[in-house]
């Protein structure tokens, strides 16, 4: 093993520098700085090069983490980039926004006594170094194939599939109903976690590499699904999940009770320089307001931290379980606490109060009871524990469901799972319709970027096999 490694015994874990909460809460810039070259080498050298690397096992992409850590520690950055980009289409994005505490880093074996290797930050550093040095090049396929693939959805799943298929030489067209590519990377996730230039840089590279984009094009409205199917040799559905889970309580219909994604999209569009009337007229703008966010996942954390940056008067997060049981990343909860968010754990809204407009939320305390069949303790309302929180805007952040399936695209043959997502054969990534594949949140339900990338890559491999097989069958039939 390289003498550069195994330094965890004497070298402490260090995260990249985090901007001070008092400064960062006034802008939407990323809060973590980049590792310097020397810091990245030092932190990578803490890895003990495990024989069975649990970091790799628990990375959805099974990234070859020990190898790229060793190459970084030895200063062999171009090789590190080659290894890292071989399994991950967007390493600089995953390095920034994967919940590493639940994936690679949370399973690093030195975590127990010495704190994990900072895998995500090193992954980001490797790819940023590659961009700085011009090693990240547009795709130049070895051969051009005549077959084409239509991809519905330009989120991480669709873009990862587009990248791999184009590398194999296919003519790839990505359709998206939005005016920009990136899906939730561009319009959901706020800039303080992922600056928008990082996403547009990838989009521009894909375009330069010959992937065609048809933006502002909604399949089912501008083109029928059947038209698309007739146009391409295979189709990938990567449309994500967008139907917000609702709260049905007295007062839910009051003005000022808004869905999380509307709030975040308005904020992201504003940061991108767009005209956003609902932001300018105050409907989706927290400036000077008392804000209550209901929910405890990553979306809720993005909402509370966005409201802080919009200069809200107060920001309260209501979550029905305790801090230890939050579904969101603990790192994000800590960031939100530092930025001044008031968390009301073990609390849930019981009604929204106001005439036409929300003025306050009545909430109730919760006691966690016996675990249910999923192993999670059941939240029970505590009678007589009601309390009021002043609110000018309430943001509902309770998660997302798929749109109407199987009515989607008017294709009754598309089978839905019991969760309402598209059913696929996981071996072939194919739906019940031949030549139609699906990937990302529309298959898994609301998930993670890294799983979207994984599915998109898997789907691309399966689409390639399908097209090769179909072409061979056509040739045999003609003979
Ligand atoms: P999406 O990113 O949703 O992309 C789907 C695309 O399909 C969209 O661009 C949409 O416009 C398009 N589309 C839909 N229907 C049509 C149609 N009919 N015609 C044309 N186009 C269509 N994950 C993390 O790993 N880390 C995080 O920190 C994180 N933060 C998040 C914060 C928020 C607020 C949200 C909502 C999610 C977050 N996630 C995070 C989850 C992550 O963003 C998703 O799991 C991921 O983006 C799913 O990728 P996807 O490609 O399946 O779908
Ligand atoms: Fe960790 Fe995500 Fe990178 Fe995998 S892709 S190594 S889980 S940060
Ligand atoms: Fe290195 Fe930790 Fe992975 Fe082991 S689990 S190879 S120490 S990063």
Coordinates of N, CA, C and O in Angstrom, one line a residue, residues 20 123 299 425 457:
X20 N -19.4 31.5 7.6 CA -20.1 31.9 8.9 C -21.6 32.1 8.6 O -21.9 32.8 7.7
X123 N -14.3 14.1 -3.5 CA -14.9 13.9 -4.9 C -15.1 15.2 -5.6 O -14.8 15.3 -6.8
X299 N -36.5 18.8 1.8 CA -37.2 19.9 1.2 C -37.6 20.9 2.2 O -37.5 22.1 2.0
X425 N -39.3 -3.6 -14.9 CA -38.5 -4.8 -14.6 C -37.1 -4.3 -14.3 O -36.4 -3.7 -15.1
X457 N -28.0 5.7 -15.6 CA -26.8 5.0 -16.2 C -27.3 3.5 -16.5 O -27.0 3.0 -17.6

